[in-house]
Structure formats: structure tokens, C-alpha cells
Coordinates of N, CA and C and ligand atoms in Angstrom, one line a residue:
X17 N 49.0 104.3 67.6 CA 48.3 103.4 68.5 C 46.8 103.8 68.5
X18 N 46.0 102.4 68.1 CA 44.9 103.4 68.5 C 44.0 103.2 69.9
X19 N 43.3 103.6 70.1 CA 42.3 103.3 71.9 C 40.8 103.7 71.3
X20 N 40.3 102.6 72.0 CA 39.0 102.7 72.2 C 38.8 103.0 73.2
X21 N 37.4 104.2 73.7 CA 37.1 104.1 74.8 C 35.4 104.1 75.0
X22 N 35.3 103.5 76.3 CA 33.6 102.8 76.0 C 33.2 103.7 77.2
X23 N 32.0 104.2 77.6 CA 31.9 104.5 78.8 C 30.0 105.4 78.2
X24 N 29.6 105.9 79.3 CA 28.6 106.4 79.2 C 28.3 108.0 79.5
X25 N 29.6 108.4 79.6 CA 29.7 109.4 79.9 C 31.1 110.3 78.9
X26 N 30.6 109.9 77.7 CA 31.7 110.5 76.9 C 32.3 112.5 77.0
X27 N 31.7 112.6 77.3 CA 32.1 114.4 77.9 C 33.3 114.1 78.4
X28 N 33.4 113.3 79.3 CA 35.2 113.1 80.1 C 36.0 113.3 79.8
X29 N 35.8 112.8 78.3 CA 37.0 112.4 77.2 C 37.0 113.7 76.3
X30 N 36.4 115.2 76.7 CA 36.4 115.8 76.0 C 38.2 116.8 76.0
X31 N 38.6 116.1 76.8 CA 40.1 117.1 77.6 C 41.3 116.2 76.8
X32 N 41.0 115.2 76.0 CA 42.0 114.7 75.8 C 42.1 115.7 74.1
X33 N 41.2 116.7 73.8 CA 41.8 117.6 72.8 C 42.8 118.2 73.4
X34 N 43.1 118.6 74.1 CA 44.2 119.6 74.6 C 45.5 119.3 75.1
X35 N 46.3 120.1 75.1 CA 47.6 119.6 75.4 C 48.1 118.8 74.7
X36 N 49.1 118.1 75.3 CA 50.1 117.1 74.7 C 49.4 115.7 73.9
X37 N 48.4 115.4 74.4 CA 47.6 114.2 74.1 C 46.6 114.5 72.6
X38 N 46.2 115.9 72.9 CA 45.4 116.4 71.9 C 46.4 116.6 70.3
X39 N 47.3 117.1 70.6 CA 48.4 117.2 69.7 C 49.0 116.0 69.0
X40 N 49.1 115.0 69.8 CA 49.2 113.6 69.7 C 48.4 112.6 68.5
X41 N 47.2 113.5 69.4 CA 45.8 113.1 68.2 C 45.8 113.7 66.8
X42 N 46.1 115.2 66.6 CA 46.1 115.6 65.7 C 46.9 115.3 64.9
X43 N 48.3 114.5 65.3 CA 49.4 114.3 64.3 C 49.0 113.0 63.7
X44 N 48.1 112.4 64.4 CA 47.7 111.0 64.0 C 48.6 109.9 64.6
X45 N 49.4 110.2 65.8 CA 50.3 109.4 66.2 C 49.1 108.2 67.4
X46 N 48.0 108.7 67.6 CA 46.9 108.4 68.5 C 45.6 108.6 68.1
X47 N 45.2 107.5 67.9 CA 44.1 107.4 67.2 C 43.0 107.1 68.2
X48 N 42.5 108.3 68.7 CA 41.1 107.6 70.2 C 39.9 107.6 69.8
X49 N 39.0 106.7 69.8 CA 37.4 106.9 69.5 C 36.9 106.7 70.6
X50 N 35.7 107.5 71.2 CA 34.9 107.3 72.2 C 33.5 106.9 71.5
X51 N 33.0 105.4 72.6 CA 31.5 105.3 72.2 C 31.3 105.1 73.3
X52 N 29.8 105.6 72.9 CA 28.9 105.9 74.2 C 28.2 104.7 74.9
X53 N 28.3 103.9 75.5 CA 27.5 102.8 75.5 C 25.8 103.0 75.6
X54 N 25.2 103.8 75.7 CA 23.6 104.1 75.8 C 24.0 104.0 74.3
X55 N 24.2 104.1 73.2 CA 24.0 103.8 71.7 C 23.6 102.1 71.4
X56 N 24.0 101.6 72.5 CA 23.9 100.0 72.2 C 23.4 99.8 72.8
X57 N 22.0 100.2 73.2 CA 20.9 100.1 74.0 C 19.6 99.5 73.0
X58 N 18.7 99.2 73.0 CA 17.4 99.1 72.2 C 16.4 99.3 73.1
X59 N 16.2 99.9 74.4 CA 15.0 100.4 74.9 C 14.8 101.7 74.8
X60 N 13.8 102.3 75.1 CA 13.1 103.8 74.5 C 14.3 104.7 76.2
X61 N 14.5 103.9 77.4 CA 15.2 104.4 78.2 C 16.5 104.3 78.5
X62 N 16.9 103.4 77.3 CA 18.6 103.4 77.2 C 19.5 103.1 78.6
X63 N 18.5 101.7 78.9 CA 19.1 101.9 80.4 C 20.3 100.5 80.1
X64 N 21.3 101.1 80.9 CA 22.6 100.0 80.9 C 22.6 99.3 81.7
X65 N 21.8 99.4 83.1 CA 22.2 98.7 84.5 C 20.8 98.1 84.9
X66 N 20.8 97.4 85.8 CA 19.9 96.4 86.4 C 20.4 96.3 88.2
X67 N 18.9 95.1 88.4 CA 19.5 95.0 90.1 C 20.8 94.1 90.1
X68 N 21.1 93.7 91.2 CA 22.1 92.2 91.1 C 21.3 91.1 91.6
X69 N 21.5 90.2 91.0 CA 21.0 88.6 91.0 C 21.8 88.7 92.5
X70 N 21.2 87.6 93.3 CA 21.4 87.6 94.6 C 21.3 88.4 95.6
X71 N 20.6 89.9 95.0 CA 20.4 91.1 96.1 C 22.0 91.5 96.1
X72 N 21.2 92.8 97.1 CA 22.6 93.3 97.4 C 22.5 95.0 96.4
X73 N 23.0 95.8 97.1 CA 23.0 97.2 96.8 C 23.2 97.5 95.6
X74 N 23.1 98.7 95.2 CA 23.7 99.3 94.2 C 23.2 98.4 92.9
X75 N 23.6 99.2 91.9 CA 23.1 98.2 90.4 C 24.4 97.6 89.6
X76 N 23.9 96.6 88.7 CA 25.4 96.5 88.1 C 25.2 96.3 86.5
X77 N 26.4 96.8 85.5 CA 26.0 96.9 84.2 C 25.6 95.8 83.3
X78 N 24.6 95.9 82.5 CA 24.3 94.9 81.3 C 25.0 94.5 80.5
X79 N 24.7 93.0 80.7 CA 26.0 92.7 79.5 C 25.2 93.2 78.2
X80 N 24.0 92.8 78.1 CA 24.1 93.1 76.1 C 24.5 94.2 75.6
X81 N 24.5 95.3 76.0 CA 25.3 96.8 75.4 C 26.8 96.7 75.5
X82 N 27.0 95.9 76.1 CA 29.0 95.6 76.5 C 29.0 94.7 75.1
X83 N 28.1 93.5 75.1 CA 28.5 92.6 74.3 C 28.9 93.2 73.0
X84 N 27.3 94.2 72.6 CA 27.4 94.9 71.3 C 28.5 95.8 71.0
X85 N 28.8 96.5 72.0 CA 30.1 97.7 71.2 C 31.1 96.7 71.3
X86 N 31.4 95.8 72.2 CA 32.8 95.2 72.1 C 33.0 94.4 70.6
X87 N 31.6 94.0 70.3 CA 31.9 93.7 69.0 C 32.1 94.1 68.0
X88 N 31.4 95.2 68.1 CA 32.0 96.4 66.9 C 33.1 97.3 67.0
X89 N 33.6 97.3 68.3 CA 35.2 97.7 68.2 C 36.2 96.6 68.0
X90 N 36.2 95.2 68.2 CA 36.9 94.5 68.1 C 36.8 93.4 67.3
X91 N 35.5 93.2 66.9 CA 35.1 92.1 66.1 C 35.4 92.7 64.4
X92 N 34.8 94.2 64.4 CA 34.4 94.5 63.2 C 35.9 95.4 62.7
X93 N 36.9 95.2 63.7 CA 38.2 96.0 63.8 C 39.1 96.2 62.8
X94 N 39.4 97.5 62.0 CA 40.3 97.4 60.9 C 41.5 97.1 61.3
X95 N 42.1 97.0 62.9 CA 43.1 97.1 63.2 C 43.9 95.4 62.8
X96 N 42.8 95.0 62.2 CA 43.1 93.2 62.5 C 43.9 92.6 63.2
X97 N 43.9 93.1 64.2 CA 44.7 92.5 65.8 C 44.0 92.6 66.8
X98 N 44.5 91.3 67.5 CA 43.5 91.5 69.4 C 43.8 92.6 70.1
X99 N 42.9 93.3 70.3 CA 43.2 94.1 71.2 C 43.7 94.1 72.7
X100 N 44.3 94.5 73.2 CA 44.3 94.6 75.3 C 42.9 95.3 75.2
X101 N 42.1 94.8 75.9 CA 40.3 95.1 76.6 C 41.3 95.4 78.5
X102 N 41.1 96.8 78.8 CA 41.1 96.9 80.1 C 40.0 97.8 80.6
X103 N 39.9 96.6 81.8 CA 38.6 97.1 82.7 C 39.0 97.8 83.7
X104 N 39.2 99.3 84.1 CA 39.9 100.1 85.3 C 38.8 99.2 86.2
X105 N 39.0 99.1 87.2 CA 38.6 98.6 88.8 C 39.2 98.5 89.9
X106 N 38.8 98.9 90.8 CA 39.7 98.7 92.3 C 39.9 97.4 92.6
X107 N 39.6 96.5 91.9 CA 39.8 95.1 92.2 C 40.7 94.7 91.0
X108 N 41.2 95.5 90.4 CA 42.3 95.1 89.5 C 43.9 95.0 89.8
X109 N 45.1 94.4 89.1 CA 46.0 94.5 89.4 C 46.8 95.8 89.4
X110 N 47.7 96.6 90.3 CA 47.8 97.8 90.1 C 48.7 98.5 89.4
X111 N 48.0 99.4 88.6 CA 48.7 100.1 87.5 C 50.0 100.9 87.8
X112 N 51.2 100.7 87.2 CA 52.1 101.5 87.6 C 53.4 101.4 86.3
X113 N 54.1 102.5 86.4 CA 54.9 102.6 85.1 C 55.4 101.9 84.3
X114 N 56.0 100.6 84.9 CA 56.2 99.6 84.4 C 54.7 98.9 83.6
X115 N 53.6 98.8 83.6 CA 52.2 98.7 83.3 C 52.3 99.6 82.0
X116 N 52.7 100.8 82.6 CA 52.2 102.1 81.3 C 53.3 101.6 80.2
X117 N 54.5 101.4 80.5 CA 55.7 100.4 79.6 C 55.1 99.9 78.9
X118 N 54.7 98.7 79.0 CA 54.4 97.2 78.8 C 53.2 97.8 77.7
X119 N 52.5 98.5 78.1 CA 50.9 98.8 77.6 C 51.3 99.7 76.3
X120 N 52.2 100.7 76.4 CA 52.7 101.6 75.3 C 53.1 101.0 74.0
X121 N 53.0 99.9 74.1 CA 53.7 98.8 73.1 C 53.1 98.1 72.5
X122 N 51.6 98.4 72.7 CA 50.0 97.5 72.2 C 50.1 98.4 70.8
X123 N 49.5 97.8 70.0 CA 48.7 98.6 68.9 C 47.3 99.2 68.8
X124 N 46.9 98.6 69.6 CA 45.3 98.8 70.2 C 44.9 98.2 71.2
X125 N 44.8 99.2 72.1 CA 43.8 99.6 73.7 C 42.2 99.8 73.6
X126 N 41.4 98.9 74.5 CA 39.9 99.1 74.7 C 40.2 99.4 76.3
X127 N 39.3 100.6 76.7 CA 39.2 101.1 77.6 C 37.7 100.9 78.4
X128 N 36.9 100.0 78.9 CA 35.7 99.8 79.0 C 35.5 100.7 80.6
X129 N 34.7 101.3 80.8 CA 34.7 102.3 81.8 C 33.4 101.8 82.3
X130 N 33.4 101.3 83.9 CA 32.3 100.8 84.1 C 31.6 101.8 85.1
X131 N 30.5 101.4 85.5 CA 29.9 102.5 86.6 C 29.2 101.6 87.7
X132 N 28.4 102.6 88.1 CA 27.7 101.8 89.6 C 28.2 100.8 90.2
X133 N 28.0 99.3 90.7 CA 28.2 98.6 91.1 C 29.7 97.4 91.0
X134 N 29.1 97.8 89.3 CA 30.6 97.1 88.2 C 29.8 96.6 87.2
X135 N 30.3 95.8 86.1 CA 29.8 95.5 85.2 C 29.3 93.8 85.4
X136 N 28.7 92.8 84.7 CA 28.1 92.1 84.8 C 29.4 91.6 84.3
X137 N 29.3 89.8 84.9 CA 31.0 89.9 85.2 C 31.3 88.4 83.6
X138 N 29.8 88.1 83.6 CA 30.3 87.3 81.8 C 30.8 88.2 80.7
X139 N 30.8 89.7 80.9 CA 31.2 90.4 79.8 C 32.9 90.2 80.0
X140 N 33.4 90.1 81.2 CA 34.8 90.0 81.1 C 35.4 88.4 80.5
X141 N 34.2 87.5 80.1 CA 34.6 86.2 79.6 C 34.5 86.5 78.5
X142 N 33.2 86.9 78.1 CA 32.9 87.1 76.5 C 34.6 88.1 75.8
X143 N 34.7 89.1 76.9 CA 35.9 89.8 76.1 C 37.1 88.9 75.9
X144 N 37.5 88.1 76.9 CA 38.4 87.5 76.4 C 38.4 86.4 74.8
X145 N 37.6 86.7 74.7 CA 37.5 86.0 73.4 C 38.2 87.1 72.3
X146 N 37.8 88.1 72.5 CA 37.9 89.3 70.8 C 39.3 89.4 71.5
X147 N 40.0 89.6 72.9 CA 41.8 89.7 72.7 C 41.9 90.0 74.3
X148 N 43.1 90.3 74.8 CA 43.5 90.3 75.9 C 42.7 91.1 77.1
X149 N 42.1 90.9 78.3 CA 41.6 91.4 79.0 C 42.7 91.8 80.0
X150 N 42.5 92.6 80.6 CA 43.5 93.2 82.3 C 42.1 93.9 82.9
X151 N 42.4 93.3 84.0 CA 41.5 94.3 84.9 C 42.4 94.9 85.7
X152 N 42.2 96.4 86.0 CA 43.9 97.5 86.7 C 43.0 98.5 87.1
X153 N 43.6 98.3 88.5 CA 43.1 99.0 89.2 C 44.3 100.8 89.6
X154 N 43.9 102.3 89.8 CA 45.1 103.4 90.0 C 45.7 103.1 91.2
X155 N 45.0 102.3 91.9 CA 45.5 102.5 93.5 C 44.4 102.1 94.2
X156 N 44.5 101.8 95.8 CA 43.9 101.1 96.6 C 43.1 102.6 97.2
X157 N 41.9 102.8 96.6 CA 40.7 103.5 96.8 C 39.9 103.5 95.7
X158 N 38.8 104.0 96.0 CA 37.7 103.5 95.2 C 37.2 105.2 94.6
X159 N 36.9 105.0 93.6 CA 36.5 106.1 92.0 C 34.8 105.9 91.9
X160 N 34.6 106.7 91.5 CA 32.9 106.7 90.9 C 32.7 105.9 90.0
X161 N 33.9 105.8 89.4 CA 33.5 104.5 87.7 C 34.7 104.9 87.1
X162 N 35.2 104.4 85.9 CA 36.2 103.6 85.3 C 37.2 105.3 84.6
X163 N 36.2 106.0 84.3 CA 36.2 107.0 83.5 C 37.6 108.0 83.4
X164 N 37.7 108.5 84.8 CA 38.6 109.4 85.1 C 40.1 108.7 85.4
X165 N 39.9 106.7 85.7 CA 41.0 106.5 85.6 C 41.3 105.7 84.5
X166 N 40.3 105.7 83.3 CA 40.9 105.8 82.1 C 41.5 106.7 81.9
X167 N 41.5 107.6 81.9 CA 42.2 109.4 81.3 C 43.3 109.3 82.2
X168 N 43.5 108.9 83.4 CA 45.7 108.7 83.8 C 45.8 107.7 82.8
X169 N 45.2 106.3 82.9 CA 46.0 105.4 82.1 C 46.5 105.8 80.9
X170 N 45.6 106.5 79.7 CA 45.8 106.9 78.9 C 46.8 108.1 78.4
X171 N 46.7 109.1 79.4 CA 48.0 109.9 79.3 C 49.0 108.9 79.8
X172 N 48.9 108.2 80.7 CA 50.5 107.4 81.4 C 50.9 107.0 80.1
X173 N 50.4 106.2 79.5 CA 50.5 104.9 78.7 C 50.9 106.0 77.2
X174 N 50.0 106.8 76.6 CA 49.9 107.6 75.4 C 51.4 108.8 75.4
X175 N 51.8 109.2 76.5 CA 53.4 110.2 76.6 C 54.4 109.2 76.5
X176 N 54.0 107.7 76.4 CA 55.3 107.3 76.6 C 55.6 106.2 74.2
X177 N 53.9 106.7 74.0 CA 54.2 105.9 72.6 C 55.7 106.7 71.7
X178 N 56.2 106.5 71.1 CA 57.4 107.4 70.5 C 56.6 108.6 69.6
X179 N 57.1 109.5 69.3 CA 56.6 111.0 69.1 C 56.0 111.5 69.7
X180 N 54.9 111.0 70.6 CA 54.2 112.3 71.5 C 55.0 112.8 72.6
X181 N 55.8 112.8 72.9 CA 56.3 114.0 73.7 C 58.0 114.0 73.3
X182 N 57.8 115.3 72.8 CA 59.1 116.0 71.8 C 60.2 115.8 72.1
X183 N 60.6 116.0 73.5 CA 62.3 115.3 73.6 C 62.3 114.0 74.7
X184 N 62.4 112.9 73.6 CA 62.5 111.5 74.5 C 63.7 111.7 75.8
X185 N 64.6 112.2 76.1 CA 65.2 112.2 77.0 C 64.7 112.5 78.1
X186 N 63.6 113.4 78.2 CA 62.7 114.0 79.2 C 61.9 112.8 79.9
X187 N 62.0 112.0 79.2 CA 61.1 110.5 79.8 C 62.0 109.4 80.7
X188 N 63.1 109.8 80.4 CA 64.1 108.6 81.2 C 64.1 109.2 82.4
X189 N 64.7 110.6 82.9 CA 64.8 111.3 84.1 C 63.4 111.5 85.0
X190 N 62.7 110.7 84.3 CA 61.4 111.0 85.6 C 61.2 109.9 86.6
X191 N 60.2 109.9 87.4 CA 60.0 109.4 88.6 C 60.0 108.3 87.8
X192 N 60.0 107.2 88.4 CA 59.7 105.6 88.6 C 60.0 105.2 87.5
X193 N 61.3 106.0 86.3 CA 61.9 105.3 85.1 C 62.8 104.2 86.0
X194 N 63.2 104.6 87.0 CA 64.8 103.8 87.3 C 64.4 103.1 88.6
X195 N 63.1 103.3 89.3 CA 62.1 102.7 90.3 C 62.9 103.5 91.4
X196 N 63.5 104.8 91.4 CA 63.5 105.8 92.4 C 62.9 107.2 92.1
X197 N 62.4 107.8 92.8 CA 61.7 109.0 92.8 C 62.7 109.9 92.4
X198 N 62.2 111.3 91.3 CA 62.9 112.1 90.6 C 63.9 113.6 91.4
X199 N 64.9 113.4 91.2 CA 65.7 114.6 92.2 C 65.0 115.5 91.5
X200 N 65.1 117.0 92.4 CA 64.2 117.9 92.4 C 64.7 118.7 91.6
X201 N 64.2 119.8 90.6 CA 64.7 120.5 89.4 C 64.5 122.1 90.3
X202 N 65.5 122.7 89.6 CA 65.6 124.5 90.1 C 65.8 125.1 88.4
X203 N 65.2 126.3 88.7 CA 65.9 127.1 87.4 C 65.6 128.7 87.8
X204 N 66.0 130.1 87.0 CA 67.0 130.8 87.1 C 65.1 131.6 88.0
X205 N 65.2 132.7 88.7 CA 66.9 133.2 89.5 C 67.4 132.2 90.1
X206 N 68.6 132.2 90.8 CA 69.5 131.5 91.6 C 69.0 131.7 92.8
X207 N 68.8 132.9 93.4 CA 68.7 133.3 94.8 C 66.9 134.0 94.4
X208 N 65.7 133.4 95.2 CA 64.9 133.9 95.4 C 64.1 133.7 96.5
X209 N 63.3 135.3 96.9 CA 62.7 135.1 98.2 C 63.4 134.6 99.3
X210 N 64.7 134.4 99.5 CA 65.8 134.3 100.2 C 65.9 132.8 100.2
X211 N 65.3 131.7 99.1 CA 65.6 130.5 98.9 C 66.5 130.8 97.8
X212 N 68.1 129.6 97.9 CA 68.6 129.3 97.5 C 69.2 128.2 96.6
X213 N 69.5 128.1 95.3 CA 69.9 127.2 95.0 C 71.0 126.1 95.1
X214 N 70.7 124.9 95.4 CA 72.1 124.4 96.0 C 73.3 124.7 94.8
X215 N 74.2 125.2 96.0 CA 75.7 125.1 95.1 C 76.1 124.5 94.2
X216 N 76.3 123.4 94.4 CA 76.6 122.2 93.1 C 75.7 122.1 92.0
X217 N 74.8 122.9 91.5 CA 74.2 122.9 91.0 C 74.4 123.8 89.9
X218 N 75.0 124.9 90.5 CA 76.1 126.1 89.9 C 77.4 126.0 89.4
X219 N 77.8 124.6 89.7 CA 79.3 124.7 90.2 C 79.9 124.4 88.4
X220 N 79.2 123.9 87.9 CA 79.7 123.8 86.5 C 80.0 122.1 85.9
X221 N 80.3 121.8 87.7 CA 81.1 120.0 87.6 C 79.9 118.9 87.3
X222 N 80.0 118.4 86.3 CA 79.0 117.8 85.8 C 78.8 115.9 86.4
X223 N 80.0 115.6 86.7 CA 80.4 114.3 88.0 C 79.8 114.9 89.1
X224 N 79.9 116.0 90.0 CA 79.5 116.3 91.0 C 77.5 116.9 91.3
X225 N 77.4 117.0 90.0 CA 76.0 117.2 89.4 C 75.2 115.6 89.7
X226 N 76.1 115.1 89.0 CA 75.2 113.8 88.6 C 75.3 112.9 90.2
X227 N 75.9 113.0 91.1 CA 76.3 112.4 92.1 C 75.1 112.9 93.1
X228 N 75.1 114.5 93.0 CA 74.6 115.0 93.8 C 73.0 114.5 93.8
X229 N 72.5 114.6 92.7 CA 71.2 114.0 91.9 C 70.7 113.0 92.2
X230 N 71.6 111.6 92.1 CA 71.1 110.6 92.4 C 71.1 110.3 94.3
X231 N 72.3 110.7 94.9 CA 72.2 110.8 96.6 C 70.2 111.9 96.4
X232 N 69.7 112.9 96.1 CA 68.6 113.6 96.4 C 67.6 112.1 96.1
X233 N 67.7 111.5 94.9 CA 66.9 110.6 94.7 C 66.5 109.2 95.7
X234 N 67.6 108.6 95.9 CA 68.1 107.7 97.2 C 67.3 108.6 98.6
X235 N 67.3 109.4 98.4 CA 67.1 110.0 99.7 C 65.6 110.8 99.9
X236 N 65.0 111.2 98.5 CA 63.1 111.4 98.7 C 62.6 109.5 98.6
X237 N 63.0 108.7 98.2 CA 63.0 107.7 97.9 C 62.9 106.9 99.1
X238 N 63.6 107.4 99.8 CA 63.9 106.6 101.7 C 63.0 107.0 102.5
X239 N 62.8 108.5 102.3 CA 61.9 109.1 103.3 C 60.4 109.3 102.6
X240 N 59.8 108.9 101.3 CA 58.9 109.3 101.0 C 57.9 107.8 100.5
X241 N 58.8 106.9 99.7 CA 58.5 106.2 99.4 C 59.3 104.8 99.7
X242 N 59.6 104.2 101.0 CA 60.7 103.4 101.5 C 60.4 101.9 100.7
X243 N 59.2 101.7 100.4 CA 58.8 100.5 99.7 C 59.0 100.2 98.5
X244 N 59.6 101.3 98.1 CA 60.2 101.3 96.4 C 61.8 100.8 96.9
X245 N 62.4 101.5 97.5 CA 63.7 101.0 98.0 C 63.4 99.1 98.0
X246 N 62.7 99.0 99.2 CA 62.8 97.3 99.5 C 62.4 96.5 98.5
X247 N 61.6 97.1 97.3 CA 61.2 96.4 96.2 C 62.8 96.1 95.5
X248 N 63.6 96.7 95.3 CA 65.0 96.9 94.4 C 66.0 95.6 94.9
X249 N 65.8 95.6 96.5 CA 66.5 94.0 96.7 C 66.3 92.9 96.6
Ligands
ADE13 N1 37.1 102.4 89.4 C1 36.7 102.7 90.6 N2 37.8 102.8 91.4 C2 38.9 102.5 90.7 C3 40.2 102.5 90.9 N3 40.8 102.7 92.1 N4 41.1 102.2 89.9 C4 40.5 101.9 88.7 N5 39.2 102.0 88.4 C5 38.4 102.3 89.4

């Protein structure tokens, strides 16, 4: 897969060497380029942002530096396919596993990382022209800019392409594969700090294991997250 990511603050993107993502990249299973958008500037102050037409606080980004990289990531694209263009924003639709699913299955992701105010809102017309746009938001609160919720999307979306994370079985038993929250894991010692491990857990019975598991899930599921429950009916 590969991702583009746009933003002005490329350092962010310095973490995705490491770990499981980084390894990912090294196999070539993930192919990320970061551009800077001050490179697609032509003033001596490389400025991206402006006031907003109609007043009103804060500043909001320029389209001509958007226009340019988008074109050279997706116009000038070896991948010769539209890409998904996603604009993180709190005013987007909200991202969640089923999203990272759906998304895992692109061949190419643009990640446009906005700042201040937002972006200048004909760049999100002009993009739908070079391939699919989403605007997705992590959740209902608001971020400094697009940047740091590029980096969940990207690990959400990038653990789930096939080969980056070594035993695919590990991906079915987690939270919000089966749209119930994940029963809780123990491992050895058995008895520590005078916390114990539940019985059935020892017991060897592998019916009574699996029973037990899914009642824990049904049950952080009711009390933690009830709206996942009423979503299922
Ligand atoms: N940018 C600012 N806030 C955000 C949020 N909640 N989700 C995605 N992008 C954002």
C-alpha cells in the first residue's frame, strides 16, 4: 500500500520508523512518503495560510500549495490509480474500525494534514477530481491539526494490510473486530500480589474458556460501552 502524507510539520511522521509500522516499511509492504507542504510555496516566507474571506478568527490554508503537491502526488502518480485523498477534521465522518477495514483495502491513501483554522474549502473540490475524498474525523473533540490523527489512522488502517502484523489471528480477537469490546487477557504467574487468576482459565476446558470470554465481553461491553450493544439490534 502506499500513503502519502502532506502536512507542514513533517517531524511527526518521524515515529512511524519504529515498531511494527517501521518494519512494515522496511519490508516494503508500506510504502509512506511525507511532503512538506512549505516546499510548494513560491514566497521568500513560505507562508501556507491567510485571513478568512468574510472575517472571523484564526487563519485558514492556501489553496495554491494544496493544489500543487496534490498534483504531484496524484496527478504525476506511478501508482496509476485514484487515490482515497483524506482530510482528518472534526467535522468529518467518524473513523472507526470498520473505516480502518474498508480503508486497508485502498492501494493508495493521501493523508492531507490541515492546520489552523482548516483548509481553504475549494481544495477539497479540486481533490475530488485526482480520486476519492473522505473527510474523518477520531472523535468528537478537537486536535491542533490533522497530523497526529493521521498517525492513529495510519497505524489503525496500516496493522490491518496483510503481512504487517505477524500472526493474523491476533487481529480477529481484538476490540471492535466483532463490534464487542475485547475480554481481558492474564498470563503466568497465576497468583500475584494476592490477585488471582480466574479459574476457568486454568481449568484446561476449552468450551468453558470460550464461553467464559465472550459472557466478559457482553459484559465490559454493557457497562463500558452500552451504545455498541444497541448499535447490534
Ligand atoms: N483535526 C482536528 N481535530 C480533529 C479530529 N478530532 N479528528 C481528526 N482531525 C482533526
Amino acid at each position: 500500500m502506499r500513503i502519502d502524507v502532506v502536512t507542514i510539520f513533517p517531524a511527526f511522521f518521524d515515529i512511524l520508523d519504529v515498531s511494527l509500522l517501521g518494519k512494515a516499511r522496511g519490508a516494503g509492504l508500506l510504502d509512506v512518503r511525507i511532503h512538506d507542504l512549505r516546499s510548494h510555496t513560491h514566497d521568500r516566507h513560505r507562508t501556507v495560510d491567510d485571513s478568512p474571506y468574510g472575517g472571523g478568527a484564526g487563519m485558514v490554508m492556501k489553496p495554491e500549495p494544496w493544489g500543487d503537491v496534490l498534483d504531484e502526488i496524484a496527478g504525476a502518480a506511478d501508482t496509476g490509480i485514484r487515490p482515497t485523498i483524506i482530510f482528518p477534521s472534526p467535522a468529518g465522518e467518524v473513523f472507526t474500525q470498520a473505516t480502518a477495514r474498508e480503508l486497508s483495502t485502498r492501494n493508495h491513501l493521501v493523508f492531507g494534514c490541515g492546520r489552523y483554522e482548516g483548509i481553504d474549502e475549494r481544495v477539497f473540490a479540486y481533490a475530488a477530481t485526482l480520486g476519492e475524498v473522505r473527510l474523518v474525523s477520531l472523535g468528537d473533540y478537537v486536535l491542533n491539526g490533522g497530523e497526529v490523527a493521521s498517525m492513529a489512522m495510519i497505524e489503525a488502517i496500516g496493522r490491518l494490510v496483510p503481512g504487517v502484523v505477524g500472526n493474523p489471528e491476533s487481529l480477529v480477537e481484538e476490540s471492535h473486530e466483532d463490534g464487542l469490546l475485547e475480554y481481558p487477557s492474564y498470563t503466568k504467574p497465576s497468583s500475584w500480589r494476592g490477585y488471582e487468576v480466574p479459574d476457568v482459565l486454568l481449568s484446561g476446558h476449552h468450551g468453558r474458556v470460550a464461553q467464559w470470554r465472550r459472557d466478559q465481553q457482553i459484559e465490559r461491553t454493557r457497562l463500558r460501552r452500552p451504545d455498541l450493544l444497541s448499535d447490534q439490534i
